[in-house]
CSV table of C-alpha atoms and ligand atoms in Angstrom, one decimal:
chain,number,residue,atom,x,y,z
C,1,MET,CA,-35.3,-37.0,1.6
C,2,ILE,CA,-33.0,-34.4,2.9
C,3,TYR,CA,-31.5,-36.3,5.8
C,4,ARG,CA,-30.2,-38.9,3.4
C,5,GLU,CA,-28.6,-36.6,1.2
C,6,ILE,CA,-26.9,-34.8,4.1
C,7,ASP,CA,-25.5,-38.4,5.2
C,8,ALA,CA,-24.4,-39.1,1.7
C,9,LEU,CA,-22.3,-35.7,1.6
C,10,ILE,CA,-20.8,-36.6,5.2
C,11,LYS,CA,-19.7,-40.0,3.8
C,12,TYR,CA,-18.4,-38.3,0.6
C,13,ALA,CA,-16.3,-35.8,3.1
C,14,GLU,CA,-15.0,-38.7,5.2
C,15,LYS,CA,-13.8,-40.5,2.2
C,16,ASN,CA,-12.6,-37.5,-0.2
C,17,LEU,CA,-12.1,-34.6,2.3
C,18,LEU,CA,-10.3,-36.3,5.1
C,19,LEU,CA,-13.3,-35.3,7.3
C,20,PRO,CA,-12.3,-37.3,10.6
C,21,LYS,CA,-15.0,-39.8,11.8
C,22,LYS,CA,-14.8,-38.0,15.2
C,23,ASN,CA,-16.2,-34.7,13.7
C,24,ALA,CA,-19.0,-36.4,11.5
C,25,ASP,CA,-21.7,-35.8,14.1
C,26,PHE,CA,-20.4,-32.2,14.8
C,27,VAL,CA,-20.4,-31.3,11.2
C,28,ARG,CA,-23.7,-32.8,10.6
C,29,ASN,CA,-25.2,-30.5,13.4
C,30,ASN,CA,-23.5,-27.5,11.9
C,31,ILE,CA,-25.2,-28.4,8.5
C,32,PHE,CA,-28.4,-28.9,10.4
C,33,ARG,CA,-28.3,-25.5,12.0
C,34,LEU,CA,-27.5,-23.9,8.7
C,35,LEU,CA,-30.8,-25.3,7.2
C,36,GLY,CA,-32.8,-24.8,10.3
C,37,LEU,CA,-33.3,-28.7,10.8
C,38,ASP,CA,-33.6,-30.3,14.3
C,39,ALA,CA,-35.2,-33.7,14.1
C,40,TYR,CA,-32.6,-36.3,12.6
C,41,PRO,CA,-34.3,-39.6,12.0
C,42,GLY,CA,-31.3,-42.0,11.8
C,43,ASN,CA,-27.5,-42.3,11.6
C,44,GLY,CA,-26.8,-42.8,7.9
C,45,GLU,CA,-29.1,-45.4,7.5
C,46,GLY,CA,-29.9,-46.2,3.8
C,47,VAL,CA,-26.8,-44.5,2.5
C,48,GLY,CA,-24.7,-47.1,0.9
C,49,GLU,CA,-21.0,-46.7,0.0
C,50,VAL,CA,-20.5,-43.3,-1.6
C,51,LEU,CA,-18.3,-43.8,-4.7
C,52,ASP,CA,-18.3,-40.4,-6.0
C,53,GLU,CA,-14.9,-38.5,-6.3
C,54,THR,CA,-16.4,-35.1,-7.0
C,55,PRO,CA,-19.4,-33.7,-5.3
C,56,GLU,CA,-21.7,-32.6,-8.1
C,57,LYS,CA,-24.2,-35.2,-8.3
C,58,LEU,CA,-24.5,-35.5,-4.4
C,59,LEU,CA,-24.8,-31.7,-4.5
C,60,ASP,CA,-27.6,-31.8,-7.2
C,61,ALA,CA,-29.4,-34.3,-5.0
C,62,PHE,CA,-29.1,-32.2,-1.9
C,63,VAL,CA,-30.3,-29.1,-3.8
C,64,SER,CA,-33.5,-30.9,-5.2
C,65,ALA,CA,-34.2,-32.4,-1.5
C,66,CYS,CA,-34.0,-29.0,-0.1
C,67,THR,CA,-35.9,-27.1,-2.7
C,68,ALA,CA,-38.8,-29.7,-2.7
C,69,ASP,CA,-38.8,-29.2,1.2
C,70,GLY,CA,-38.8,-25.2,0.8
C,71,LEU,CA,-35.6,-25.0,2.8
C,72,PHE,CA,-34.2,-22.6,0.4
C,73,SER,CA,-35.1,-21.5,-3.3
C,74,PRO,CA,-33.4,-22.5,-6.3
C,75,ASP,CA,-31.4,-19.4,-7.0
C,76,GLU,CA,-30.0,-19.9,-3.3
C,77,ALA,CA,-28.4,-23.1,-4.1
C,78,GLY,CA,-25.0,-21.8,-4.9
C,79,CYS,CA,-24.7,-20.2,-1.7
C,80,TYR,CA,-25.9,-23.3,0.2
C,81,CYS,CA,-23.7,-25.7,-1.7
C,82,ASP,CA,-20.7,-23.4,-0.9
C,83,ALA,CA,-21.7,-23.2,2.8
C,84,VAL,CA,-22.2,-26.9,3.2
C,85,MET,CA,-19.1,-27.9,1.4
C,86,GLY,CA,-17.3,-25.4,3.6
C,87,GLU,CA,-18.4,-27.3,6.5
C,88,LEU,CA,-17.1,-30.6,5.1
C,89,MET,CA,-13.6,-29.3,4.4
C,90,LEU,CA,-10.6,-29.3,6.5
C,91,SER,CA,-9.8,-25.9,8.1
C,92,PRO,CA,-7.0,-23.7,6.4
C,93,LYS,CA,-4.6,-24.8,9.0
C,94,ASP,CA,-5.0,-28.3,8.6
C,95,VAL,CA,-4.8,-27.9,4.7
C,96,GLN,CA,-1.4,-25.9,4.9
C,97,ASP,CA,0.0,-28.6,7.4
C,98,ILE,CA,-1.0,-31.4,5.0
C,99,PHE,CA,0.5,-29.4,2.1
C,100,GLU,CA,4.0,-29.0,4.1
C,101,LYS,CA,4.2,-32.6,5.0
C,102,LYS,CA,3.6,-33.9,1.4
C,103,ARG,CA,6.1,-31.3,0.2
C,104,GLU,CA,9.0,-32.5,2.6
C,105,GLU,CA,8.0,-36.2,2.0
C,106,GLU,CA,7.1,-36.5,-1.6
C,107,GLY,CA,8.3,-33.0,-3.0
C,108,SER,CA,6.3,-29.9,-4.2
C,109,GLU,CA,4.7,-31.6,-7.3
C,110,ALA,CA,3.1,-34.1,-5.3
C,111,ALA,CA,2.2,-31.5,-2.8
C,112,LEU,CA,0.6,-29.1,-5.4
C,113,SER,CA,-1.2,-32.0,-7.1
C,114,TRP,CA,-2.7,-32.8,-3.8
C,115,PHE,CA,-3.9,-29.3,-3.1
C,116,TYR,CA,-5.3,-29.1,-6.6
C,117,ASP,CA,-7.4,-32.3,-6.1
C,118,TYR,CA,-8.6,-31.2,-2.5
C,119,SER,CA,-9.8,-27.8,-4.4
C,120,VAL,CA,-11.5,-29.7,-6.9
C,121,LYS,CA,-13.2,-32.4,-4.5
C,122,GLY,CA,-14.1,-29.4,-2.2
C,123,ASP,CA,-15.8,-27.9,-4.9
C,124,TYR,CA,-14.0,-24.7,-5.1
C,125,VAL,CA,-12.6,-25.4,-8.6
C,126,LYS,CA,-15.4,-26.2,-10.7
C,127,LYS,CA,-13.7,-28.9,-12.7
C,128,ALA,CA,-16.5,-30.6,-14.1
C,129,VAL,CA,-18.1,-27.2,-15.5
C,130,LEU,CA,-14.5,-26.2,-16.8
C,131,ASP,CA,-14.1,-29.7,-18.5
C,132,LYS,CA,-17.2,-28.9,-20.7
C,133,ASN,CA,-15.6,-25.8,-22.2
C,134,PRO,CA,-14.6,-26.5,-25.8
C,135,ARG,CA,-10.9,-26.5,-26.0
C,136,PHE,CA,-8.6,-27.0,-29.3
C,137,ALA,CA,-5.2,-26.5,-30.6
C,138,SER,CA,-5.1,-24.3,-33.8
C,139,GLN,CA,-2.4,-22.5,-35.6
C,140,GLY,CA,0.2,-22.7,-32.8
C,141,LEU,CA,-2.3,-21.6,-30.2
C,142,ILE,CA,-5.0,-22.9,-27.7
C,143,ILE,CA,-8.2,-21.8,-27.8
C,144,THR,CA,-10.8,-22.5,-25.2
C,145,ILE,CA,-14.6,-21.2,-25.2
C,146,ASN,CA,-15.5,-20.3,-21.7
C,147,LYS,CA,-18.9,-21.1,-20.8
C,148,ALA,CA,-18.2,-21.0,-17.0
C,149,LYS,CA,-17.3,-17.3,-16.7
C,150,PRO,CA,-19.4,-14.1,-17.8
C,151,GLU,CA,-17.6,-12.3,-20.5
C,152,PHE,CA,-15.9,-9.2,-18.9
C,153,ARG,CA,-15.7,-6.3,-21.1
C,154,ASP,CA,-15.5,-3.4,-18.9
C,155,PRO,CA,-11.9,-2.6,-18.1
C,156,LYS,CA,-12.7,0.0,-15.6
C,157,LYS,CA,-13.9,-2.6,-13.2
C,158,ALA,CA,-10.5,-4.1,-13.2
C,159,VAL,CA,-8.9,-1.0,-11.4
C,160,SER,CA,-11.4,-1.3,-8.7
C,161,GLY,CA,-10.6,-4.9,-8.1
C,162,ASN,CA,-14.3,-5.5,-8.4
C,163,SER,CA,-14.7,-4.5,-4.6
C,164,THR,CA,-18.0,-4.9,-3.0
C,165,LYS,CA,-20.1,-2.0,-1.4
C,166,THR,CA,-19.1,-2.9,2.3
C,167,GLY,CA,-15.5,-2.6,1.9
C,168,TYR,CA,-15.0,-6.0,3.1
C,169,PRO,CA,-12.7,-7.8,1.9
C,170,LYS,CA,-11.1,-5.1,0.0
C,171,CYS,CA,-11.4,-7.0,-3.1
C,172,ASN,CA,-12.1,-10.4,-4.2
C,173,ILE,CA,-8.6,-11.7,-4.0
C,174,CYS,CA,-7.8,-10.5,-0.5
C,175,HIS,CA,-6.9,-13.3,1.8
C,176,GLU,CA,-9.7,-12.2,4.0
C,177,ASN,CA,-11.9,-14.1,1.4
C,178,GLU,CA,-10.9,-17.5,2.7
C,179,GLY,CA,-14.1,-18.9,4.2
C,180,PHE,CA,-16.0,-15.6,3.4
C,181,ALA,CA,-19.6,-16.6,3.1
C,182,GLY,CA,-20.7,-13.1,1.5
C,183,ARG,CA,-18.7,-14.1,-1.7
C,184,SER,CA,-19.3,-17.9,-1.6
C,185,LYS,CA,-15.8,-18.5,-0.6
C,186,ARG,CA,-16.5,-21.1,2.2
C,187,THR,CA,-14.7,-23.6,0.4
C,188,LEU,CA,-11.6,-21.4,-0.5
C,189,ARG,CA,-8.3,-22.7,0.8
C,190,THR,CA,-5.0,-21.1,0.3
C,191,ILE,CA,-1.4,-22.0,1.0
C,192,ASP,CA,1.1,-19.7,2.4
C,193,ILE,CA,4.3,-19.1,0.7
C,194,THR,CA,7.2,-16.5,0.8
C,195,LEU,CA,8.2,-14.7,-2.1
C,196,GLY,CA,11.0,-12.1,-2.1
C,197,GLY,CA,11.0,-12.3,1.7
C,198,GLU,CA,7.3,-11.3,1.9
C,199,PRO,CA,4.2,-13.2,2.9
C,200,TRP,CA,2.2,-14.3,-0.2
C,201,PHE,CA,-0.3,-17.0,-0.7
C,202,TRP,CA,-1.4,-19.3,-3.3
C,203,GLN,CA,-4.7,-20.5,-4.4
C,204,TYR,CA,-6.4,-22.3,-7.4
C,205,SER,CA,-8.7,-20.2,-9.8
C,206,PRO,CA,-12.4,-21.6,-9.9
C,207,TYR,CA,-12.4,-20.6,-13.6
C,208,GLY,CA,-9.1,-22.5,-14.3
C,209,TYR,CA,-8.0,-22.1,-18.1
C,210,PHE,CA,-5.5,-24.5,-18.1
C,211,ARG,CA,-4.0,-27.2,-15.9
C,212,GLU,CA,-3.8,-26.3,-12.3
C,213,HIS,CA,-4.3,-22.5,-13.1
C,214,GLY,CA,-4.0,-20.5,-9.7
C,215,ILE,CA,-2.8,-17.2,-8.4
C,216,ALA,CA,-0.2,-16.4,-6.0
C,217,VAL,CA,-1.4,-13.2,-4.1
C,218,ASN,CA,0.4,-10.7,-1.8
C,219,TYR,CA,-1.1,-10.9,1.7
C,220,THR,CA,-1.2,-7.1,1.5
C,221,HIS,CA,-3.9,-5.3,-0.7
C,222,THR,CA,-1.5,-3.2,-2.6
C,223,PRO,CA,-1.7,-2.4,-6.4
C,224,MET,CA,-0.2,-4.3,-9.2
C,225,TYR,CA,3.5,-3.1,-10.0
C,226,ILE,CA,6.3,-4.5,-11.6
C,227,ASP,CA,9.8,-3.5,-10.6
C,228,ARG,CA,13.1,-5.5,-10.0
C,229,GLY,CA,11.7,-7.3,-7.2
C,230,THR,CA,9.2,-8.9,-9.4
C,231,PHE,CA,11.8,-11.0,-11.0
C,232,THR,CA,13.3,-12.1,-7.5
C,233,ARG,CA,9.7,-13.1,-6.6
C,234,LEU,CA,8.8,-14.9,-9.9
C,235,MET,CA,12.0,-17.0,-9.5
C,236,ASP,CA,11.4,-17.6,-5.8
C,237,PHE,CA,8.2,-19.2,-6.7
C,238,VAL,CA,9.5,-21.6,-9.5
C,239,ASP,CA,12.4,-22.4,-7.3
C,240,MET,CA,9.8,-23.5,-4.9
C,241,PHE,CA,7.5,-25.0,-7.5
C,242,PRO,CA,9.5,-25.8,-10.5
C,243,ALA,CA,6.8,-27.7,-12.2
C,244,TYR,CA,4.8,-24.4,-12.7
C,245,PHE,CA,5.1,-21.4,-14.7
C,246,ILE,CA,4.5,-17.8,-13.0
C,247,GLY,CA,3.8,-14.6,-14.7
C,248,CYS,CA,2.8,-11.2,-13.8
C,249,ASN,CA,0.1,-9.3,-15.8
C,250,ALA,CA,1.2,-5.8,-17.0
C,251,PRO,CA,-0.2,-3.3,-14.4
C,252,LEU,CA,-2.0,-1.2,-16.6
C,253,GLU,CA,-5.7,-0.8,-17.8
C,254,ARG,CA,-6.7,-2.5,-21.0
C,255,ILE,CA,-3.7,-4.8,-21.3
C,256,GLY,CA,-3.6,-6.3,-18.0
C,257,GLY,CA,-5.4,-8.7,-15.7
C,258,SER,CA,-8.9,-8.5,-14.3
C,259,VAL,CA,-7.8,-7.4,-10.9
C,260,LEU,CA,-5.4,-4.5,-11.0
C,261,ALA,CA,-5.9,-3.2,-7.3
C,262,HIS,CA,-4.2,-6.2,-5.7
C,263,ASP,CA,-0.7,-7.4,-6.6
C,264,HIS,CA,-0.8,-11.0,-7.7
C,265,TYR,CA,0.5,-13.4,-10.2
C,266,GLN,CA,-0.8,-16.0,-12.2
C,267,GLY,CA,0.6,-19.5,-12.9
C,268,GLY,CA,-0.2,-23.1,-13.2
C,269,GLY,CA,1.1,-26.3,-14.3
C,270,GLU,CA,0.7,-26.3,-18.1
C,271,ILE,CA,3.4,-25.2,-20.6
C,272,LEU,CA,1.8,-22.5,-22.6
C,273,PRO,CA,2.4,-22.2,-26.5
C,274,MET,CA,4.6,-19.1,-26.1
C,275,HIS,CA,7.0,-21.0,-23.7
C,276,LYS,CA,7.5,-23.5,-26.6
C,277,ALA,CA,8.2,-20.9,-29.1
C,278,GLY,CA,11.7,-20.8,-30.8
C,279,ALA,CA,13.9,-17.7,-31.2
C,280,THR,CA,14.1,-15.7,-34.4
C,281,TYR,CA,17.3,-13.8,-33.1
C,282,ILE,CA,19.8,-14.9,-30.2
C,283,LEU,CA,21.5,-12.0,-28.7
C,284,ARG,CA,24.5,-12.0,-26.4
C,285,SER,CA,26.5,-9.3,-24.4
C,286,PRO,CA,30.2,-9.5,-23.1
C,287,LYS,CA,28.7,-8.1,-19.9
C,288,TYR,CA,26.6,-11.4,-19.5
C,289,PRO,CA,28.6,-14.6,-21.0
C,290,ASP,CA,26.4,-16.9,-19.1
C,291,ALA,CA,23.2,-15.6,-20.5
C,292,VAL,CA,21.1,-15.2,-24.0
C,293,VAL,CA,18.3,-13.1,-24.8
C,294,GLU,CA,16.0,-14.5,-27.6
C,295,VAL,CA,13.8,-12.5,-29.9
C,296,LEU,CA,10.8,-15.1,-29.8
C,297,ASP,CA,9.3,-16.3,-32.9
C,298,TRP,CA,6.0,-15.3,-31.8
C,299,PRO,CA,3.2,-12.8,-33.1
C,300,GLY,CA,3.7,-10.5,-30.0
C,301,THR,CA,6.9,-8.7,-29.0
C,302,VAL,CA,8.5,-10.9,-26.5
C,303,LEU,CA,12.3,-11.1,-25.2
C,304,ARG,CA,13.5,-14.2,-23.5
C,305,ILE,CA,16.2,-14.3,-21.2
C,306,VAL,CA,17.8,-17.5,-20.5
C,307,SER,CA,20.2,-18.1,-17.7
C,308,LYS,CA,21.2,-20.1,-14.9
C,309,SER,CA,22.1,-17.1,-12.8
C,310,ARG,CA,19.5,-15.4,-10.9
C,311,GLN,CA,21.4,-12.3,-11.0
C,312,ASP,CA,21.6,-12.1,-14.6
C,313,ILE,CA,17.9,-12.7,-15.1
C,314,GLU,CA,17.3,-9.8,-12.5
C,315,GLU,CA,19.7,-7.3,-14.1
C,316,ILE,CA,18.8,-8.0,-17.6
C,317,GLY,CA,15.2,-8.1,-17.0
C,318,GLU,CA,15.5,-4.6,-14.9
C,319,SER,CA,17.4,-3.2,-17.9
C,320,ILE,CA,14.7,-4.0,-20.4
C,321,ARG,CA,12.1,-2.9,-18.1
C,322,ALA,CA,13.5,0.4,-17.5
C,323,LYS,CA,14.4,1.0,-21.1
C,324,TRP,CA,10.7,0.1,-22.3
C,325,VAL,CA,8.8,2.0,-19.7
C,326,ALA,CA,10.7,5.1,-21.1
C,327,TYR,CA,10.6,4.1,-24.6
C,328,GLU,CA,9.3,6.5,-27.2
C,329,ASP,CA,8.9,6.0,-31.0
C,330,ARG,CA,6.1,8.4,-32.4
C,331,ALA,CA,6.3,6.8,-35.8
C,332,LEU,CA,5.3,3.4,-34.2
C,333,GLY,CA,2.8,5.1,-31.9
C,334,ILE,CA,4.7,4.3,-29.0
C,335,ILE,CA,4.4,7.1,-26.3
C,336,PRO,CA,5.5,6.1,-22.9
C,337,GLN,CA,3.3,8.7,-21.0
C,338,ASP,CA,1.3,11.7,-21.8
C,339,GLU,CA,-1.6,13.5,-20.1
C,340,LYS,CA,-3.8,10.2,-20.0
C,341,GLY,CA,-1.1,8.7,-17.9
C,342,VAL,CA,1.6,5.8,-18.3
C,343,HIS,CA,1.3,3.7,-21.5
C,344,ASN,CA,4.3,1.3,-21.7
C,345,ALA,CA,4.5,-1.8,-19.2
C,346,ILE,CA,6.1,-5.3,-19.2
C,347,SER,CA,4.7,-8.6,-18.6
C,348,PRO,CA,7.2,-11.1,-17.2
C,349,THR,CA,6.6,-14.9,-17.1
C,350,VAL,CA,9.2,-17.5,-16.0
C,351,VAL,CA,9.7,-21.3,-16.4
C,352,LYS,CA,12.6,-23.3,-15.0
C,353,THR,CA,14.0,-25.8,-17.6
C,354,GLN,CA,17.4,-27.5,-18.0
C,355,HIS,CA,18.6,-24.5,-19.4
C,356,GLY,CA,18.2,-22.5,-16.1
C,357,TYR,CA,15.4,-19.9,-15.9
C,358,GLU,CA,13.6,-18.8,-18.9
C,359,MET,CA,12.3,-15.2,-18.1
C,360,SER,CA,10.0,-13.9,-20.9
C,361,ILE,CA,9.4,-10.5,-21.1
C,362,ILE,CA,6.4,-9.1,-23.1
C,363,LEU,CA,6.5,-5.7,-24.1
C,364,ARG,CA,3.1,-4.1,-23.9
C,365,SER,CA,1.4,-0.6,-24.7
C,366,ASN,CA,-2.0,0.5,-23.6
C,367,ILE,CA,-2.2,3.7,-25.8
C,368,THR,CA,-5.1,4.7,-27.6
C,369,SER,CA,-5.9,6.8,-30.4
C,370,GLU,CA,-9.0,8.4,-32.3
C,371,GLN,CA,-8.8,5.4,-34.5
C,372,TYR,CA,-8.2,2.6,-32.0
C,373,PRO,CA,-10.3,3.9,-29.0
C,374,ASP,CA,-9.7,0.4,-27.4
C,375,GLY,CA,-6.0,0.5,-27.9
C,376,ILE,CA,-3.6,0.6,-30.9
C,377,PHE,CA,-1.8,-2.6,-29.7
C,378,HIS,CA,-5.2,-4.2,-28.7
C,379,ALA,CA,-7.4,-6.4,-30.7
C,380,HIS,CA,-8.3,-4.2,-33.5
C,381,PRO,CA,-12.3,-3.8,-34.1
C,382,GLU,CA,-12.6,-6.0,-36.8
C,383,TYR,CA,-12.0,-9.2,-34.3
C,384,HIS,CA,-14.0,-7.6,-31.5
C,385,MET,CA,-16.7,-10.3,-32.1
C,386,ILE,CA,-14.5,-12.7,-31.2
C,387,LYS,CA,-12.4,-11.1,-28.5
C,388,LYS,CA,-13.0,-7.4,-27.1
C,389,GLU,CA,-11.9,-8.1,-23.6
C,390,SER,CA,-8.1,-7.2,-22.5
C,391,ILE,CA,-5.5,-9.5,-24.0
C,392,GLY,CA,-3.6,-10.4,-20.5
C,393,LEU,CA,-0.9,-12.6,-19.8
C,394,ILE,CA,-2.8,-15.8,-20.5
C,395,GLU,CA,-3.6,-15.0,-24.1
C,396,ALA,CA,-0.3,-13.1,-24.6
C,397,GLN,CA,1.3,-16.8,-24.0
C,398,GLY,CA,-1.0,-18.2,-26.7
C,399,LEU,CA,-4.0,-19.5,-24.6
C,400,PHE,CA,-7.0,-17.7,-25.7
C,401,ILE,CA,-10.3,-17.6,-23.6
C,402,LEU,CA,-13.2,-16.7,-25.7
C,403,PRO,CA,-16.5,-15.8,-24.5
C,404,GLY,CA,-19.2,-18.4,-24.0
C,405,ARG,CA,-21.8,-16.7,-26.4
C,406,LEU,CA,-19.4,-17.8,-29.3
C,407,GLU,CA,-20.5,-21.3,-29.0
C,408,ARG,CA,-24.0,-20.5,-30.1
C,409,GLU,CA,-23.1,-17.8,-32.7
C,410,LEU,CA,-20.1,-19.8,-34.5
C,411,GLY,CA,-22.5,-23.0,-34.4
C,412,GLU,CA,-25.1,-20.9,-36.2
C,413,ILE,CA,-22.8,-19.8,-38.8
C,414,GLU,CA,-21.1,-23.4,-39.5
C,415,VAL,CA,-24.8,-24.6,-40.0
C,416,LEU,CA,-25.5,-21.6,-42.6
C,417,ILE,CA,-22.3,-22.4,-44.2
C,418,ALA,CA,-23.0,-26.2,-44.6
C,419,GLU,CA,-26.5,-25.4,-46.0
C,420,GLY,CA,-25.2,-22.9,-48.3
C,421,LYS,CA,-27.1,-20.1,-46.9
C,422,PRO,CA,-26.2,-16.4,-46.6
C,423,LEU,CA,-25.2,-14.6,-43.5
C,424,PRO,CA,-28.3,-13.0,-41.8
C,425,GLU,CA,-28.6,-9.3,-40.7
C,426,THR,CA,-28.2,-10.4,-37.1
C,427,LEU,CA,-24.7,-12.1,-37.5
C,428,GLN,CA,-23.5,-9.3,-39.7
C,429,ASP,CA,-20.5,-8.8,-37.3
C,430,PHE,CA,-19.1,-12.1,-38.3
C,431,LYS,CA,-19.0,-11.2,-42.0
C,432,LEU,CA,-15.2,-11.5,-41.9
C,433,VAL,CA,-15.3,-15.2,-40.2
C,434,TYR,CA,-18.2,-16.2,-42.7
C,435,ASP,CA,-16.4,-15.3,-45.8
C,436,ASP,CA,-12.9,-16.8,-44.7
C,437,VAL,CA,-14.6,-20.0,-43.6
C,438,VAL,CA,-16.2,-20.2,-46.9
C,439,LYS,CA,-13.0,-19.4,-48.6
C,440,ARG,CA,-11.4,-22.4,-46.9
C,441,VAL,CA,-14.0,-25.0,-47.5
C,442,GLY,CA,-15.8,-23.8,-50.7
C,443,SER,CA,-19.3,-25.2,-50.9
C,444,THR,CA,-19.6,-28.3,-48.9
C,445,SER,CA,-22.4,-29.8,-46.5
C,446,ASP,CA,-19.7,-31.7,-44.6
C,447,MET,CA,-20.2,-30.2,-41.1
C,448,GLY,CA,-17.0,-32.0,-39.9
C,449,MET,CA,-15.0,-30.1,-42.5
C,450,VAL,CA,-17.0,-26.8,-41.7
C,451,LYS,CA,-16.3,-27.2,-38.1
C,452,ALA,CA,-12.3,-28.0,-38.7
C,453,ALA,CA,-12.3,-25.0,-40.9
C,454,MET,CA,-13.9,-22.8,-38.4
C,455,ARG,CA,-11.2,-23.7,-35.7
C,456,GLU,CA,-8.4,-22.9,-38.3
C,457,GLU,CA,-10.1,-19.5,-38.7
C,458,LEU,CA,-10.4,-18.9,-34.9
C,459,GLY,CA,-6.7,-19.7,-34.8
C,460,ALA,CA,-5.7,-17.3,-37.6
C,461,ILE,CA,-7.8,-14.5,-35.9
C,462,CYS,CA,-6.0,-15.2,-32.5
C,463,ASN,CA,-2.8,-14.9,-34.3
C,464,ALA,CA,-3.9,-11.7,-35.9
C,465,ILE,CA,-5.1,-10.3,-32.4
C,466,LEU,CA,-1.4,-11.1,-31.1
C,467,GLU,CA,0.2,-9.2,-33.9
C,468,ASN,CA,-2.2,-6.2,-33.2
C,469,THR,CA,-0.7,-6.5,-29.5
C,470,ALA,CA,2.9,-6.7,-30.9
C,471,VAL,CA,4.7,-3.2,-30.4
C,472,PHE,CA,7.3,-3.8,-32.8
C,473,LYS,CA,5.8,-5.3,-36.1
C,474,ASP,CA,9.2,-6.2,-37.3
C,475,LYS,CA,11.7,-8.3,-35.3
C,476,ARG,CA,14.8,-6.2,-36.3
C,477,GLN,CA,13.0,-3.4,-34.3
C,478,THR,CA,13.1,-5.7,-31.3
C,479,VAL,CA,16.9,-6.4,-32.0
C,480,ALA,CA,17.7,-2.6,-32.4
C,481,PHE,CA,15.8,-2.1,-29.0
C,482,MET,CA,18.4,-4.8,-27.4
C,483,ASN,CA,21.3,-3.4,-29.1
C,484,ASP,CA,20.9,-0.2,-27.2
C,485,LEU,CA,21.4,-2.2,-24.2
C,486,GLY,CA,24.7,-4.0,-25.2
C,487,PHE,CA,23.1,-7.2,-26.8
C,488,ALA,CA,24.1,-8.0,-30.4
C,489,LEU,CA,23.6,-11.0,-32.7
T,501,ZN,ZN1,-7.3,-7.4,-2.2
């Protein structure tokens, strides 16, 4: 019965979304208007206490009641749930005010955690769906199989920022999306922040890949770029929110994020594997006695600047950036720019620790060749059945997000191996995986062993993909690169 479900949602909002009692009738009427209802038989009668802390079950019941009454069709359910939850939530201004108050009284970590929780309770962050994604550690990396988000194989789309036909909002991360029904963003709430003296905002990702995964976005719809100011803005962010890391994707096709048309950074509350990596070499310069640059013990090419001085980080970071974007070594396939455009870019990412700022700079190149049309420094074709999408900042830091289809495909292969059956024609793309897992386990019917071997195999492949992305395959080449900037062992 539809009224009962609406009343249950109102009670849920009073308990979890800070809906004031004073607004309950008003909000209920807004929901009635949305659904074209005009006769209300009671005032919450029959609804007991609502104990739910997330809205999924209540929304399921609401959708069932609405579709049974013919108020909307099952494929409109997502839009209607978004609209109803949007009505139940606080306004953006109220959310910002509570956030600021918590930050003053309890600190930034408590404020962020409240805001994350609010985004989950408001159903913007689909945590229940995300928690169902398989996730495991393997070979020093973290691997998740993402069942919530469609595979994103066309890097061209990233350039346009997935813009819609009407041109409003300009792209799917513009601030104007807050509350925009056209993209089912009625439940989006953002927090204003200042980075490098400019207005930016922070929001959580509905497809969060790790703990409290979000994006910091420029208020202005301006393309991704990286310059000295980027280091400043990243450090401003971790000064404000020291519990989070924040990084910027390389602003180029094929090696960057899925939205290049709008300047933004990615961050969140989890320390990713790369942040924990040790150093193969530690370099110093007499010009910067209080800083070190580490060549990371990591399959990609990464330099980590460690210093308590913001100025050191900015200057060293900028010198690495400037050198890399002009760097050429044809023998290694590194060409900074040609008739196809710019190919070299950095991807910086920072955490704050007891050592000060740890600004890691990942050297990237998106150059292609006849042999590697998707990129010389991209996952090579033998691994495309596992990962063909861009290796962006998150993967480069050791958290791999693999396409949802793999759960079924790899599941089938595990069964075949346990049953001692050969690989059928339809799964020939996975010959490498099949052969390697068989090599790891021999002949066994123990599914547990096969599954464990499959996870190890995925870890090995993801490490090999990161090695593909390394612009210097030998760490001594990375040292030589830094020698030119006055840093030595
Ligand atoms: Zn935009």
